[in-house]
């Protein structure tokens, strides 16, 4: 009887025990079976094969992570003296408050053992994870919720019915591929969703932004636009909301009727994932901001055509519309995508374009230089919205946490002129990951590989002429104060708990970009 060895092969999917005859040559390959929780090992001299469970502690032995702590950013300005605005002093500042959540929920077709072998298979099942996701949503009950990777069936048969029970309405669109599928296949296509509390907001209009259609319409003969950008069917989704009386806290003076109904444009997107396509990420983001500008211009043109005076036009392109941008941008803070969004411009020769032939096609898509006009001396793609991230890396060092990748790729941006961040939800404490040897998410206690971002914002209204005694005076268009920690919790309204800052921090990024 030949001697045998037992070889243990470790990897992201677990530990394999292989019995083989001594002296035989090995050329072993592991073939995961996507339909079963098994693997087949093939190769010369391959004997019996079993796989032990992934090195993840059983649920009953792993304590739930401690509650994430709220971090102070700014104190509310309601009922406090504020700075001069065009020689007028406002001593009772009317301001709205609302909360925002951004959350990639990890759609079921991507929650596989091949991708997340460190997670027990039962904890990857949608029937299990959806309960944990809804717990996260209901824990905070944010006034506006932007979700990514929502499957069509899950939106219609889970998210929409469950959230309607607690006072939400919402919109949804799947990725562009769904248009070419039959119904039974279409229900598994994921997309983006936006929900809002009907007690605080009314939906005026919704907009779908299809990046592949924009690439097709503006390719101008660019093979790179056709071969790299057009095949990616990521989407953006925008909801034009209008505030109701419920958006203004009881502690504020009641807003004048001319300012009670503020327009808030909420946009979300799920940008392409592959790090090798950083050019596609940047172009999709340029497309997104170009379409947002068109939405704002169309809305203001419609108000003027209808004989209505639009809200005060600010100096940026928002034109009296409060902007929120929430999404999984699949881009790190040092990327061209973030440079474009935060600074309002990016060089046409930015390294993320990879030197490819996009210039002519992007000429058709957007405009360059100051005031959105083309200049032969300009070498920039611009947008004139003034945006600021509600989160910083000091608050949330990681938004996506897997075995292979840990980094910031999810964001909430708001306009700097009329919104400030009051508070932001901090991360899961580092000690929980270390002490329980949690190498990545999802996990039985963490239903997605992304963490939900939640912020509390203050909204400063446009059109404050009736309060200031001048119809031309803007409503508090000063810049947002520098972000800093607060010693006392702001006066929250709704389901946001008082703030209680706690320790945070996570290990360094050690892998490749999430899908």
Short mmCIF file of C-alpha atoms in Angstrom, two decimals:
data_model
loop_
_atom_site.label_atom_id
_atom_site.label_comp_id
_atom_site.label_asym_id
_atom_site.label_seq_id
_atom_site.Cartn_x
_atom_site.Cartn_y
_atom_site.Cartn_z
CA UNK A 1 0.00 0.00 0.00
CA UNK A 2 1.56 3.32 -1.05
CA UNK A 3 2.35 5.97 1.51
CA UNK A 4 0.19 9.07 1.44
CA UNK A 5 0.55 12.68 2.49
CA UNK A 6 -2.16 15.02 3.69
CA UNK A 7 -1.66 18.47 2.27
CA UNK A 8 -3.58 21.46 3.60
CA UNK A 9 -4.16 24.17 1.05
CA UNK A 10 -5.30 27.50 2.47
CA UNK A 11 -6.96 30.35 0.66
CA UNK A 12 -9.71 32.92 0.72
CA UNK A 13 -12.34 30.19 0.43
CA UNK A 14 -11.14 28.10 3.35
CA UNK A 15 -8.81 25.18 4.03
CA UNK A 16 -8.63 22.09 1.80
CA UNK A 17 -7.39 18.65 2.88
CA UNK A 18 -5.94 16.69 -0.02
CA UNK A 19 -4.85 13.06 0.19
CA UNK A 20 -2.49 12.01 -2.59
CA UNK A 21 -0.07 9.18 -3.22
CA UNK A 22 3.52 9.96 -2.32
CA UNK A 23 5.90 10.30 -5.22
CA UNK A 24 3.36 11.42 -7.80
CA UNK A 25 3.74 14.73 -9.58
CA UNK A 26 1.23 17.40 -8.76
CA UNK A 27 -0.51 19.80 -11.08
CA UNK A 28 -3.53 20.55 -9.03
CA UNK A 29 -6.31 22.98 -9.85
CA UNK A 30 -9.27 23.97 -7.74
CA UNK A 31 -12.61 24.40 -9.53
CA UNK A 32 -15.33 26.08 -7.41
CA UNK A 33 -18.83 24.84 -8.11
CA UNK A 34 -21.06 27.95 -8.14
CA UNK A 35 -24.22 25.90 -7.62
CA UNK A 36 -23.02 24.05 -4.53
CA UNK A 37 -20.96 24.76 -1.47
CA UNK A 38 -18.23 22.44 -2.76
CA UNK A 39 -15.07 22.52 -4.82
CA UNK A 40 -13.55 19.95 -7.14
CA UNK A 41 -9.78 19.46 -7.21
CA UNK A 42 -8.33 18.15 -10.46
CA UNK A 43 -4.81 17.11 -11.36
CA UNK A 44 -2.43 14.16 -11.54
CA UNK A 45 -2.37 12.06 -8.38
CA UNK A 46 -5.38 13.81 -6.95
CA UNK A 47 -7.10 11.77 -4.26
CA UNK A 48 -9.98 12.56 -1.97
CA UNK A 49 -10.77 16.17 -1.23
CA UNK A 50 -12.71 17.83 1.54
CA UNK A 51 -12.95 21.45 2.54
CA UNK A 52 -13.25 22.70 6.08
CA UNK A 53 -15.29 25.76 6.96
CA UNK A 54 -13.77 29.17 6.24
CA UNK A 55 -11.79 30.62 9.15
CA UNK A 56 -14.70 32.72 10.39
CA UNK A 57 -15.92 32.32 13.99
CA UNK A 58 -19.41 30.81 14.33
CA UNK A 59 -22.15 33.32 14.83
CA UNK A 60 -22.86 32.26 18.38
CA UNK A 61 -19.22 32.84 19.33
CA UNK A 62 -18.89 36.23 17.67
CA UNK A 63 -20.39 39.15 19.57
CA UNK A 64 -22.22 41.80 17.58
CA UNK A 65 -20.11 44.87 16.87
CA UNK A 66 -20.59 47.77 19.28
CA UNK A 67 -22.93 50.53 18.18
CA UNK A 68 -21.35 52.98 15.77
CA UNK A 69 -20.85 56.35 17.41
CA UNK A 70 -21.99 59.73 16.13
CA UNK A 71 -19.28 62.29 15.45
CA UNK A 72 -19.90 66.04 15.89
CA UNK A 73 -19.10 68.19 12.86
CA UNK A 74 -20.93 71.51 13.36
CA UNK A 75 -23.48 72.96 15.75
CA UNK A 76 -26.89 73.94 14.36
CA UNK A 77 -27.23 77.64 13.57
CA UNK A 78 -30.96 77.66 14.29
CA UNK A 79 -31.96 80.41 16.72
CA UNK A 80 -28.40 81.75 16.82
CA UNK A 81 -27.07 85.05 15.47
CA UNK A 82 -25.41 84.64 12.08
CA UNK A 83 -23.03 86.78 10.04
CA UNK A 84 -23.97 89.75 7.87
CA UNK A 85 -25.60 89.06 4.54
CA UNK A 86 -25.55 92.11 2.26
CA UNK A 87 -25.79 94.55 5.18
CA UNK A 88 -28.71 92.66 6.73
CA UNK A 89 -28.45 90.77 10.02
CA UNK A 90 -30.67 87.77 10.64
CA UNK A 91 -31.06 87.07 14.35
CA UNK A 92 -33.51 84.21 14.04
CA UNK A 93 -32.12 81.89 11.36
CA UNK A 94 -34.70 79.63 9.72
CA UNK A 95 -33.03 76.32 8.84
CA UNK A 96 -34.24 72.88 7.93
CA UNK A 97 -32.76 69.64 9.18
CA UNK A 98 -32.81 66.21 7.59
CA UNK A 99 -30.73 63.05 7.59
CA UNK A 100 -29.27 61.15 4.64
CA UNK A 101 -28.17 57.52 4.25
CA UNK A 102 -26.05 56.11 1.42
CA UNK A 103 -25.76 52.31 1.34
CA UNK A 104 -24.59 49.70 -1.15
CA UNK A 105 -26.60 46.68 0.00
CA UNK A 106 -24.69 44.02 -2.04
CA UNK A 107 -27.09 42.38 -4.47
CA UNK A 108 -27.65 38.66 -4.12
CA UNK A 109 -26.15 37.61 -7.45
CA UNK A 110 -22.80 39.06 -6.39
CA UNK A 111 -22.85 37.64 -2.86
CA UNK A 112 -21.12 34.38 -3.82
CA UNK A 113 -18.76 31.99 -2.07
CA UNK A 114 -16.21 32.64 -4.78
CA UNK A 115 -16.14 36.35 -3.91
CA UNK A 116 -16.64 36.10 -0.14
CA UNK A 117 -15.28 32.72 0.89
CA UNK A 118 -14.57 33.93 4.42
CA UNK A 119 -18.29 34.40 5.09
CA UNK A 120 -20.44 31.37 6.03
CA UNK A 121 -22.67 30.44 3.08
CA UNK A 122 -25.88 30.82 5.08
CA UNK A 123 -24.89 34.41 5.97
CA UNK A 124 -24.59 35.23 2.26
CA UNK A 125 -28.15 34.16 1.48
CA UNK A 126 -30.42 37.07 0.61
CA UNK A 127 -33.19 35.83 2.88
CA UNK A 128 -30.78 36.21 5.79
CA UNK A 129 -28.99 39.38 4.74
CA UNK A 130 -32.08 41.38 3.84
CA UNK A 131 -33.21 41.27 7.48
CA UNK A 132 -29.92 42.75 8.64
CA UNK A 133 -30.04 45.41 5.92
CA UNK A 134 -33.52 46.46 6.99
CA UNK A 135 -32.37 46.57 10.62
CA UNK A 136 -29.65 49.03 9.55
CA UNK A 137 -32.15 51.16 7.64
CA UNK A 138 -34.76 51.19 10.38
CA UNK A 139 -32.16 51.87 13.06
CA UNK A 140 -31.63 55.37 11.69
CA UNK A 141 -34.72 56.00 9.52
CA UNK A 142 -32.89 58.67 7.54
CA UNK A 143 -35.14 61.16 5.79
CA UNK A 144 -33.44 60.44 2.44
CA UNK A 145 -31.99 57.02 1.59
CA UNK A 146 -29.87 56.31 -1.50
CA UNK A 147 -29.24 52.61 -2.17
CA UNK A 148 -27.03 50.90 -4.72
CA UNK A 149 -26.99 47.28 -5.93
CA UNK A 150 -30.71 46.89 -5.36
CA UNK A 151 -32.09 44.04 -7.45
CA UNK A 152 -35.30 44.78 -9.33
CA UNK A 153 -37.24 42.05 -7.56
CA UNK A 154 -35.90 43.13 -4.17
CA UNK A 155 -37.03 46.72 -4.75
CA UNK A 156 -40.60 45.82 -5.71
CA UNK A 157 -41.14 42.94 -3.29
CA UNK A 158 -39.03 43.91 -0.30
CA UNK A 159 -37.64 47.42 -0.01
CA UNK A 160 -40.65 49.35 -1.31
CA UNK A 161 -43.31 47.46 0.69
CA UNK A 162 -41.26 47.49 3.91
CA UNK A 163 -40.30 51.15 3.70
CA UNK A 164 -43.81 52.27 2.80
CA UNK A 165 -44.91 50.86 6.14
CA UNK A 166 -42.74 53.41 7.92
CA UNK A 167 -43.57 56.46 5.85
CA UNK A 168 -41.33 56.35 2.76
CA UNK A 169 -41.92 56.59 -0.95
CA UNK A 170 -39.23 55.86 -3.50
CA UNK A 171 -38.01 55.51 -7.06
CA UNK A 172 -35.83 52.90 -8.72
CA UNK A 173 -34.15 52.07 -11.99
CA UNK A 174 -32.17 48.96 -12.96
CA UNK A 175 -29.01 49.02 -15.05
CA UNK A 176 -29.49 49.59 -18.75
CA UNK A 177 -29.19 45.91 -19.67
CA UNK A 178 -32.63 45.26 -18.18
CA UNK A 179 -34.30 46.88 -21.20
CA UNK A 180 -33.18 43.98 -23.39
CA UNK A 181 -34.19 41.14 -21.05
CA UNK A 182 -37.30 39.12 -20.48
CA UNK A 183 -39.19 39.64 -17.24
CA UNK A 184 -37.88 36.56 -15.44
CA UNK A 185 -34.27 37.64 -16.13
CA UNK A 186 -34.88 41.34 -15.59
CA UNK A 187 -35.88 40.84 -11.96
CA UNK A 188 -32.30 39.91 -11.06
CA UNK A 189 -30.74 43.05 -12.56
CA UNK A 190 -29.54 45.47 -9.92
CA UNK A 191 -29.77 49.24 -9.98
CA UNK A 192 -30.16 52.34 -7.81
CA UNK A 193 -33.00 53.46 -5.56
CA UNK A 194 -33.86 56.68 -3.74
CA UNK A 195 -36.33 56.74 -0.85
CA UNK A 196 -37.63 59.76 1.06
CA UNK A 197 -39.86 60.45 4.04
CA UNK A 198 -43.22 61.64 2.73
CA UNK A 199 -43.70 63.72 5.89
CA UNK A 200 -40.78 65.94 4.84
CA UNK A 201 -40.57 65.76 1.05
CA UNK A 202 -42.67 65.65 -2.10
CA UNK A 203 -41.34 64.10 -5.32
CA UNK A 204 -41.53 66.58 -8.20
CA UNK A 205 -39.69 64.64 -10.87
CA UNK A 206 -37.32 61.73 -11.40
CA UNK A 207 -34.48 61.38 -13.90
CA UNK A 208 -32.58 58.36 -15.19
CA UNK A 209 -28.99 58.87 -16.36
CA UNK A 210 -27.72 56.07 -18.62
CA UNK A 211 -23.99 56.36 -19.15
CA UNK A 212 -23.86 53.93 -22.07
CA UNK A 213 -26.50 55.91 -23.95
CA UNK A 214 -24.57 59.14 -23.38
CA UNK A 215 -21.42 57.43 -24.65
CA UNK A 216 -23.22 56.29 -27.77
CA UNK A 217 -24.68 59.73 -28.44
CA UNK A 218 -21.40 61.58 -27.93
CA UNK A 219 -18.69 59.20 -29.17
CA UNK A 220 -17.76 61.41 -32.15
CA UNK A 221 -15.78 58.56 -33.67
CA UNK A 222 -13.82 57.75 -30.52
CA UNK A 223 -13.09 54.02 -30.45
CA UNK A 224 -12.23 54.27 -26.76
CA UNK A 225 -15.62 55.79 -26.00
CA UNK A 226 -17.32 53.01 -27.95
CA UNK A 227 -15.17 50.11 -26.74
CA UNK A 228 -14.49 51.09 -23.13
CA UNK A 229 -17.25 53.42 -21.91
CA UNK A 230 -20.30 52.39 -23.94
CA UNK A 231 -20.31 48.67 -22.93
CA UNK A 232 -20.54 49.57 -19.20
CA UNK A 233 -24.20 49.92 -18.30
CA UNK A 234 -23.89 51.67 -14.94
CA UNK A 235 -26.55 54.29 -14.24
CA UNK A 236 -27.28 57.39 -12.24
CA UNK A 237 -30.65 58.24 -10.76
CA UNK A 238 -31.93 61.64 -9.60
CA UNK A 239 -35.00 62.69 -7.66
CA UNK A 240 -36.09 66.31 -7.54
CA UNK A 241 -37.70 66.70 -4.12
CA UNK A 242 -39.44 69.63 -2.49
CA UNK A 243 -39.47 70.22 1.24
CA UNK A 244 -42.66 70.23 3.27
CA UNK A 245 -43.34 71.89 6.60
CA UNK A 246 -42.05 68.75 8.33
CA UNK A 247 -38.52 69.47 7.11
CA UNK A 248 -38.32 72.55 9.34
CA UNK A 249 -37.71 71.74 13.02
CA UNK A 250 -40.19 72.84 15.63
CA UNK A 251 -37.46 74.81 17.38
CA UNK A 252 -37.01 77.07 14.34
CA UNK A 253 -39.18 80.06 13.58
CA UNK A 254 -41.83 78.95 11.15
CA UNK A 255 -40.46 79.57 7.68
CA UNK A 256 -42.07 82.12 5.44
CA UNK A 257 -44.24 80.56 2.75
CA UNK A 258 -41.79 81.83 0.15
CA UNK A 259 -39.04 79.65 1.56
CA UNK A 260 -40.88 76.64 2.98
CA UNK A 261 -40.87 74.78 -0.34
CA UNK A 262 -37.18 74.29 -1.14
CA UNK A 263 -36.07 72.19 -4.10
CA UNK A 264 -33.56 69.45 -3.27
CA UNK A 265 -32.01 67.45 -6.11
CA UNK A 266 -30.86 64.06 -4.82
CA UNK A 267 -28.69 62.07 -7.22
CA UNK A 268 -27.11 58.69 -6.73
CA UNK A 269 -24.90 56.53 -8.92
CA UNK A 270 -23.01 53.27 -8.96
CA UNK A 271 -19.85 53.94 -10.95
CA UNK A 272 -17.95 51.15 -12.74
CA UNK A 273 -15.82 49.04 -10.41
CA UNK A 274 -12.68 47.91 -12.26
CA UNK A 275 -9.45 49.81 -11.30
CA UNK A 276 -8.14 49.18 -14.82
CA UNK A 277 -10.96 51.39 -16.12
CA UNK A 278 -10.24 54.56 -14.15
CA UNK A 279 -10.86 56.45 -17.40
CA UNK A 280 -14.39 55.06 -17.52
CA UNK A 281 -15.01 56.05 -13.88
CA UNK A 282 -13.95 59.63 -14.55
CA UNK A 283 -15.99 59.92 -17.75
CA UNK A 284 -19.10 58.48 -16.07
CA UNK A 285 -18.70 61.09 -13.31
CA UNK A 286 -18.34 63.90 -15.85
CA UNK A 287 -21.48 62.58 -17.54
CA UNK A 288 -23.30 62.55 -14.19
CA UNK A 289 -22.49 66.16 -13.38
CA UNK A 290 -23.31 67.28 -16.92
CA UNK A 291 -26.76 65.70 -16.65
CA UNK A 292 -27.31 67.17 -13.17
CA UNK A 293 -26.60 70.61 -14.62
CA UNK A 294 -29.13 69.98 -17.39
CA UNK A 295 -31.76 68.97 -14.84
CA UNK A 296 -31.24 72.18 -12.86
CA UNK A 297 -31.31 74.34 -15.99
CA UNK A 298 -34.46 72.62 -17.21
CA UNK A 299 -36.20 73.13 -13.89
CA UNK A 300 -35.37 76.84 -13.76
CA UNK A 301 -36.38 77.31 -17.39
CA UNK A 302 -39.70 75.63 -16.64
CA UNK A 303 -40.37 77.93 -13.69
CA UNK A 304 -39.65 81.01 -15.76
CA UNK A 305 -41.79 79.77 -18.67
CA UNK A 306 -44.64 79.22 -16.25
CA UNK A 307 -44.44 82.79 -15.01
CA UNK A 308 -42.96 81.82 -11.65
CA UNK A 309 -39.91 83.51 -10.20
CA UNK A 310 -37.28 80.85 -9.47
CA UNK A 311 -35.61 80.66 -6.10
CA UNK A 312 -32.63 82.95 -5.75
CA UNK A 313 -29.90 82.00 -8.21
CA UNK A 314 -26.68 81.37 -6.33
CA UNK A 315 -23.28 82.08 -7.81
CA UNK A 316 -22.76 78.42 -8.68
CA UNK A 317 -24.71 76.33 -11.17
CA UNK A 318 -27.21 75.08 -8.59
CA UNK A 319 -29.49 77.99 -9.46
CA UNK A 320 -31.67 77.80 -6.35
CA UNK A 321 -31.60 74.00 -6.06
CA UNK A 322 -29.97 72.29 -3.08
CA UNK A 323 -27.72 69.48 -4.29
CA UNK A 324 -27.05 66.08 -2.77
CA UNK A 325 -24.86 63.47 -4.45
CA UNK A 326 -24.71 60.04 -2.82
CA UNK A 327 -23.21 56.92 -4.27
CA UNK A 328 -20.76 54.10 -4.62
CA UNK A 329 -18.27 55.87 -6.86
CA UNK A 330 -15.73 53.02 -6.72
CA UNK A 331 -13.02 55.68 -6.56
CA UNK A 332 -10.46 56.50 -3.88
CA UNK A 333 -10.06 60.01 -2.41
CA UNK A 334 -6.91 60.63 -4.49
CA UNK A 335 -8.61 59.72 -7.80
CA UNK A 336 -9.51 61.98 -10.70
CA UNK A 337 -13.18 61.39 -9.88
CA UNK A 338 -12.81 62.99 -6.46
CA UNK A 339 -10.60 65.77 -7.80
CA UNK A 340 -13.29 66.64 -10.34
CA UNK A 341 -16.14 66.60 -7.84
CA UNK A 342 -14.43 68.51 -5.03
CA UNK A 343 -12.44 71.08 -7.01
CA UNK A 344 -14.90 71.51 -9.86
CA UNK A 345 -12.31 70.74 -12.52
CA UNK A 346 -9.97 68.11 -13.89
CA UNK A 347 -7.26 68.37 -16.50
CA UNK A 348 -7.98 66.96 -19.94
CA UNK A 349 -4.58 65.29 -19.59
CA UNK A 350 -5.23 63.76 -16.18
CA UNK A 351 -3.50 60.43 -15.77
CA UNK A 352 -6.81 58.69 -15.13
CA UNK A 353 -7.76 59.27 -18.77
CA UNK A 354 -4.80 57.00 -19.64
CA UNK A 355 -3.92 59.18 -22.63
CA UNK A 356 -6.84 57.75 -24.58
CA UNK A 357 -8.79 59.51 -27.31
CA UNK A 358 -11.68 61.05 -25.44
CA UNK A 359 -11.17 64.77 -26.02
CA UNK A 360 -13.40 65.22 -29.06
CA UNK A 361 -16.23 63.16 -27.64
CA UNK A 362 -16.06 64.96 -24.29
CA UNK A 363 -16.24 68.27 -26.18
CA UNK A 364 -19.72 67.20 -27.25
CA UNK A 365 -20.65 66.02 -23.79
CA UNK A 366 -19.55 68.92 -21.67
CA UNK A 367 -18.04 72.36 -21.91
CA UNK A 368 -14.73 73.62 -20.67
CA UNK A 369 -13.23 76.68 -19.07
CA UNK A 370 -14.92 79.35 -16.97
CA UNK A 371 -18.69 79.68 -17.05
CA UNK A 372 -18.96 76.46 -19.05
CA UNK A 373 -17.65 78.07 -22.22
CA UNK A 374 -15.06 76.50 -24.48
CA UNK A 375 -11.73 78.26 -24.60
CA UNK A 376 -8.86 77.31 -26.87
CA UNK A 377 -6.54 78.02 -23.95
CA UNK A 378 -8.48 75.86 -21.53
CA UNK A 379 -7.26 72.41 -20.71
CA UNK A 380 -9.94 71.61 -18.17
CA UNK A 381 -13.24 69.82 -17.85
CA UNK A 382 -15.27 71.71 -15.28
CA UNK A 383 -18.51 71.84 -13.38
CA UNK A 384 -19.54 74.92 -11.43
CA UNK A 385 -21.34 73.26 -8.54
CA UNK A 386 -19.63 73.85 -5.21
CA UNK A 387 -19.66 70.47 -3.49
CA UNK A 388 -18.20 69.22 -0.26
CA UNK A 389 -18.00 65.65 1.09
CA UNK A 390 -20.01 65.17 4.26
CA UNK A 391 -17.49 62.56 5.41
CA UNK A 392 -13.73 62.78 5.72
CA UNK A 393 -11.24 59.93 6.10
CA UNK A 394 -10.68 61.06 9.69
CA UNK A 395 -14.30 60.15 10.41
CA UNK A 396 -14.78 57.10 8.19
CA UNK A 397 -11.45 55.60 7.06
CA UNK A 398 -13.16 52.73 5.20
CA UNK A 399 -16.57 52.41 3.59
CA UNK A 400 -15.91 49.06 1.86
CA UNK A 401 -14.31 46.30 3.93
CA UNK A 402 -13.45 42.97 2.31
CA UNK A 403 -10.58 40.49 2.57
CA UNK A 404 -8.94 41.88 -0.57
CA UNK A 405 -9.83 45.57 -0.33
CA UNK A 406 -10.39 48.09 2.42
CA UNK A 407 -10.92 51.69 1.40
CA UNK A 408 -13.17 54.72 0.89
CA UNK A 409 -15.28 54.40 -2.25
CA UNK A 410 -18.73 55.55 -1.03
CA UNK A 411 -19.53 59.24 -0.60
CA UNK A 412 -22.14 61.82 0.33
CA UNK A 413 -21.61 65.28 -1.17
CA UNK A 414 -23.67 68.39 -0.54
CA UNK A 415 -23.63 71.97 -1.78
CA UNK A 416 -21.38 74.21 0.28
CA UNK A 417 -23.51 77.37 0.09
CA UNK A 418 -26.73 76.17 1.65
CA UNK A 419 -25.95 72.99 3.59
CA UNK A 420 -23.70 72.08 6.48
CA UNK A 421 -23.01 68.70 8.06
CA UNK A 422 -24.08 68.61 11.69
CA UNK A 423 -23.04 65.04 12.45
CA UNK A 424 -21.80 61.87 10.78
CA UNK A 425 -22.00 58.25 11.85
CA UNK A 426 -18.57 56.85 12.65
CA UNK A 427 -17.18 53.39 11.76
CA UNK A 428 -17.35 50.03 13.48
CA UNK A 429 -14.57 50.00 16.07
CA UNK A 430 -11.29 48.46 14.97
CA UNK A 431 -11.05 46.26 18.06
CA UNK A 432 -14.13 44.30 17.03
CA UNK A 433 -12.47 43.25 13.77
CA UNK A 434 -9.18 42.40 15.45
CA UNK A 435 -10.50 40.59 18.52
CA UNK A 436 -12.90 38.44 16.52
CA UNK A 437 -10.54 37.83 13.58
CA UNK A 438 -13.06 39.29 11.14
CA UNK A 439 -11.05 39.59 7.92
CA UNK A 440 -13.81 41.08 5.81
CA UNK A 441 -17.48 41.70 5.26
CA UNK A 442 -20.18 40.58 4.72
CA UNK A 443 -20.30 38.75 8.03
CA UNK A 444 -23.19 37.24 10.01
CA UNK A 445 -23.38 40.56 11.88
CA UNK A 446 -22.64 42.82 8.88
CA UNK A 447 -25.00 42.14 5.94
CA UNK A 448 -23.05 43.93 3.19
CA UNK A 449 -19.43 44.49 2.27
CA UNK A 450 -20.18 48.23 2.48
CA UNK A 451 -21.04 50.19 5.60
CA UNK A 452 -24.02 52.56 5.44
CA UNK A 453 -23.05 56.22 5.55
CA UNK A 454 -25.44 58.38 7.58
CA UNK A 455 -25.26 62.14 8.11
CA UNK A 456 -27.43 64.84 9.63
CA UNK A 457 -27.54 68.01 7.53
CA UNK A 458 -28.78 71.53 8.06
CA UNK A 459 -30.40 73.26 5.09
CA UNK A 460 -30.25 77.03 4.73
CA UNK A 461 -33.03 78.21 2.45
CA UNK A 462 -32.78 80.20 -0.75
CA UNK A 463 -35.10 83.18 -1.38
CA UNK A 464 -34.88 84.86 2.00
CA UNK A 465 -35.77 88.29 0.62
CA UNK A 466 -38.98 88.45 2.64
CA UNK A 467 -36.97 87.99 5.83
CA UNK A 468 -34.16 90.32 4.87
CA UNK A 469 -36.25 93.11 3.44
CA UNK A 470 -34.61 92.76 0.02
CA UNK A 471 -35.79 90.44 -2.72
CA UNK A 472 -32.28 90.21 -4.10
CA UNK A 473 -30.53 89.15 -0.93
CA UNK A 474 -29.41 85.55 -0.90
CA UNK A 475 -30.08 83.23 1.96
CA UNK A 476 -26.84 82.66 3.87
CA UNK A 477 -24.54 81.88 1.02
CA UNK A 478 -21.44 82.00 3.18
CA UNK A 479 -19.11 79.01 3.10
CA UNK A 480 -19.65 76.14 5.50
CA UNK A 481 -17.64 76.58 8.69
CA UNK A 482 -14.51 74.44 9.03
CA UNK A 483 -15.35 70.98 10.29
CA UNK A 484 -14.58 70.37 13.93
CA UNK A 485 -15.70 68.26 16.83
CA UNK A 486 -18.52 69.56 18.96
CA UNK A 487 -18.72 69.32 22.72
CA UNK A 488 -22.52 69.16 22.88
CA UNK A 489 -24.97 67.23 20.76
CA UNK A 490 -27.03 69.19 18.23
CA UNK A 491 -30.78 69.26 18.71
CA UNK A 492 -31.85 66.41 16.44
CA UNK A 493 -35.36 65.92 15.19
CA UNK A 494 -36.58 62.50 14.16
CA UNK A 495 -34.78 59.26 14.87
CA UNK A 496 -31.16 60.41 14.96
CA UNK A 497 -29.75 59.74 18.40
CA UNK A 498 -27.68 62.26 20.36
CA UNK A 499 -24.02 62.19 19.46
CA UNK A 500 -21.48 60.35 21.52
CA UNK A 501 -18.05 60.28 19.91
CA UNK A 502 -16.01 57.12 20.36
CA UNK A 503 -12.68 55.66 19.22
CA UNK A 504 -12.38 54.53 15.65
CA UNK A 505 -9.87 53.49 13.04
CA UNK A 506 -9.29 50.49 10.81
CA UNK A 507 -6.33 48.70 9.22
CA UNK A 508 -4.65 49.94 6.06
CA UNK A 509 -6.02 49.11 2.62
CA UNK A 510 -4.32 45.97 1.38
CA UNK A 511 -6.02 44.94 -1.80
CA UNK A 512 -7.72 45.73 -5.06
CA UNK A 513 -10.86 47.73 -5.73
CA UNK A 514 -14.28 46.32 -4.94
CA UNK A 515 -16.40 45.25 -7.93
#
